Amino acid sequence: MNFANRAGLRMTRQRKVILEELQHMMTHPSAEEVYDVVRKRLHRISLGTVYRNLEILSELGEITKLEFGGTIKRFDPNPEDHYHIRCSLCDKVVDAPMALLDHVEAHLSKKTEFKIIGHRLEFYGLCPECAAHMISPGLKKLEELKK
Ligand SMILES: [Zn+2]
Ligand SMILES: [Zn+2]
């Protein structure tokens, strides 16, 4: 029995609502953020249930689970491979509008004789809002040095 079957049909309606709500969220939310929205429709749902269903949906390939180094898990309604940029100050995550680097995998495969099955690439920086405010004293100093 696969993972989805084990999880049971009982959760189907909840799962559907969770998927619907996530599809309206462009922010790559955490499980807690999805829970805050979903519980407006499903009053008795628990955070644990939302979390479990998000895991199942990602297992089913309906959504993507994002795990950035050292930060909380986030969920993405877009199941296609794509890259992200994360703001180092406010943790905002947006899609990186660029093509997949498939040719790098082919190149590496040729060089190493490894069968490459995937790769992870994470961009980080400052979002426009954080860059405008520059609240970090260290960054402020850096900017001043550049002048
Ligand atoms: Zn930011
Ligand atoms: Zn995304």
XYZ file of C-alpha atoms and ligand atoms in Angstrom:
149
model
C 0.000 0.000 0.000
C 1.420 3.350 -0.892
C 1.700 6.376 1.340
C -1.452 8.066 0.018
C -3.616 4.989 0.549
C -2.333 4.471 4.056
C -3.318 8.028 4.897
C -6.944 7.085 4.290
C -9.892 8.392 2.317
C -11.391 9.970 5.424
C -9.163 12.975 4.922
C -10.111 13.608 1.308
C -12.384 16.592 1.890
C -9.909 18.246 4.248
C -7.129 17.579 1.787
C -9.129 19.175 -1.002
C -9.769 22.328 1.026
C -6.087 22.544 2.012
C -5.020 22.210 -1.619
C -7.573 24.816 -2.752
C -6.437 27.332 -0.162
C -2.746 26.740 -0.854
C -3.375 27.323 -4.554
C -4.547 30.844 -3.685
C -1.399 31.611 -1.706
C 1.517 32.897 -3.742
C 3.727 33.435 -0.709
C 5.145 29.897 -0.257
C 3.544 29.657 3.201
C 4.551 27.558 6.190
C 2.155 24.883 7.529
C 1.092 27.358 10.258
C 0.179 29.976 7.668
C -1.867 27.453 5.671
C -3.566 26.364 8.904
C -4.574 29.964 9.726
C -6.415 30.210 6.403
C -7.839 26.666 6.258
C -9.356 26.776 9.744
C -11.664 29.582 8.622
C -13.375 26.953 6.446
C -12.767 23.854 8.568
C -13.284 25.064 12.128
C -12.302 21.851 13.892
C -9.163 21.061 11.910
C -5.863 20.877 13.829
C -2.429 22.112 12.831
C -1.222 18.491 12.884
C -3.878 17.472 10.342
C -2.996 20.377 8.053
C 0.666 19.465 8.331
C 0.032 15.761 7.589
C -2.113 16.580 4.565
C 0.500 18.960 3.196
C 3.040 16.141 3.486
C 0.679 13.763 1.662
C -0.021 16.315 -1.092
C 3.691 16.744 -1.663
C 4.133 12.952 -1.634
C 1.438 12.778 -4.333
C 3.249 15.384 -6.413
C 0.351 17.865 -6.188
C 2.470 20.501 -4.467
C 6.135 21.118 -3.679
C 7.676 21.019 -0.241
C 10.472 23.548 0.145
C 13.219 23.076 2.656
C 15.703 25.884 2.774
C 18.867 25.490 4.802
C 18.029 25.942 8.469
C 14.599 27.513 8.038
C 11.020 26.268 8.482
C 9.407 24.097 5.842
C 7.276 25.893 3.288
C 4.753 24.705 0.746
C 4.321 25.697 -2.872
C 1.162 25.050 -4.940
C 3.348 24.777 -8.046
C 4.490 21.132 -8.436
C 6.836 21.925 -11.349
C 10.587 22.239 -10.738
C 11.551 25.858 -10.306
C 13.998 27.966 -8.326
C 13.390 30.383 -5.489
C 14.901 33.499 -3.986
C 14.686 33.948 -0.222
C 15.115 37.245 1.594
C 17.788 36.838 4.259
C 16.159 39.454 6.481
C 12.382 38.881 6.388
C 12.417 35.275 5.047
C 10.081 36.115 2.151
C 10.275 33.537 -0.669
C 9.508 34.309 -4.329
C 9.902 32.337 -7.563
C 13.100 32.962 -9.529
C 12.068 33.669 -13.132
C 14.713 31.626 -14.935
C 15.050 28.410 -16.925
C 16.039 25.149 -15.235
C 19.729 24.334 -15.410
C 19.217 20.891 -16.940
C 22.309 21.197 -19.103
C 24.439 21.412 -15.947
C 23.169 17.982 -14.901
C 23.989 16.492 -18.299
C 27.436 18.048 -18.172
C 28.093 16.712 -14.684
C 26.812 13.304 -15.661
C 29.263 13.163 -18.526
C 32.157 14.296 -16.325
C 31.517 12.010 -13.366
C 29.552 9.074 -14.808
C 26.991 9.679 -12.071
C 23.367 9.383 -13.082
C 22.172 12.770 -11.835
C 18.560 12.637 -10.642
C 18.150 16.207 -9.453
C 19.675 19.268 -7.909
C 18.871 21.985 -5.417
C 19.676 25.620 -5.970
C 18.716 28.390 -3.593
C 19.217 32.088 -4.135
C 19.227 34.475 -1.215
C 19.491 38.206 -0.867
C 17.446 41.203 0.192
C 13.918 41.769 -1.054
C 13.188 45.302 -2.357
C 11.393 46.284 0.888
C 14.240 45.139 3.143
C 16.872 46.635 0.856
C 15.024 49.972 1.057
C 14.928 49.945 4.839
C 18.324 48.414 5.544
C 17.579 47.828 9.201
C 20.698 45.777 9.843
C 23.596 47.955 11.112
C 26.154 45.644 9.466
C 24.520 46.055 6.076
C 24.208 49.802 6.569
C 27.948 49.952 7.195
C 28.594 47.923 4.052
C 26.512 50.350 2.004
C 28.413 53.303 3.444
C 31.740 51.704 2.601
C 30.609 51.346 -1.003
C 29.994 55.098 -1.334
Zn 12.830 41.021 3.008
Zn 7.610 28.556 -6.029
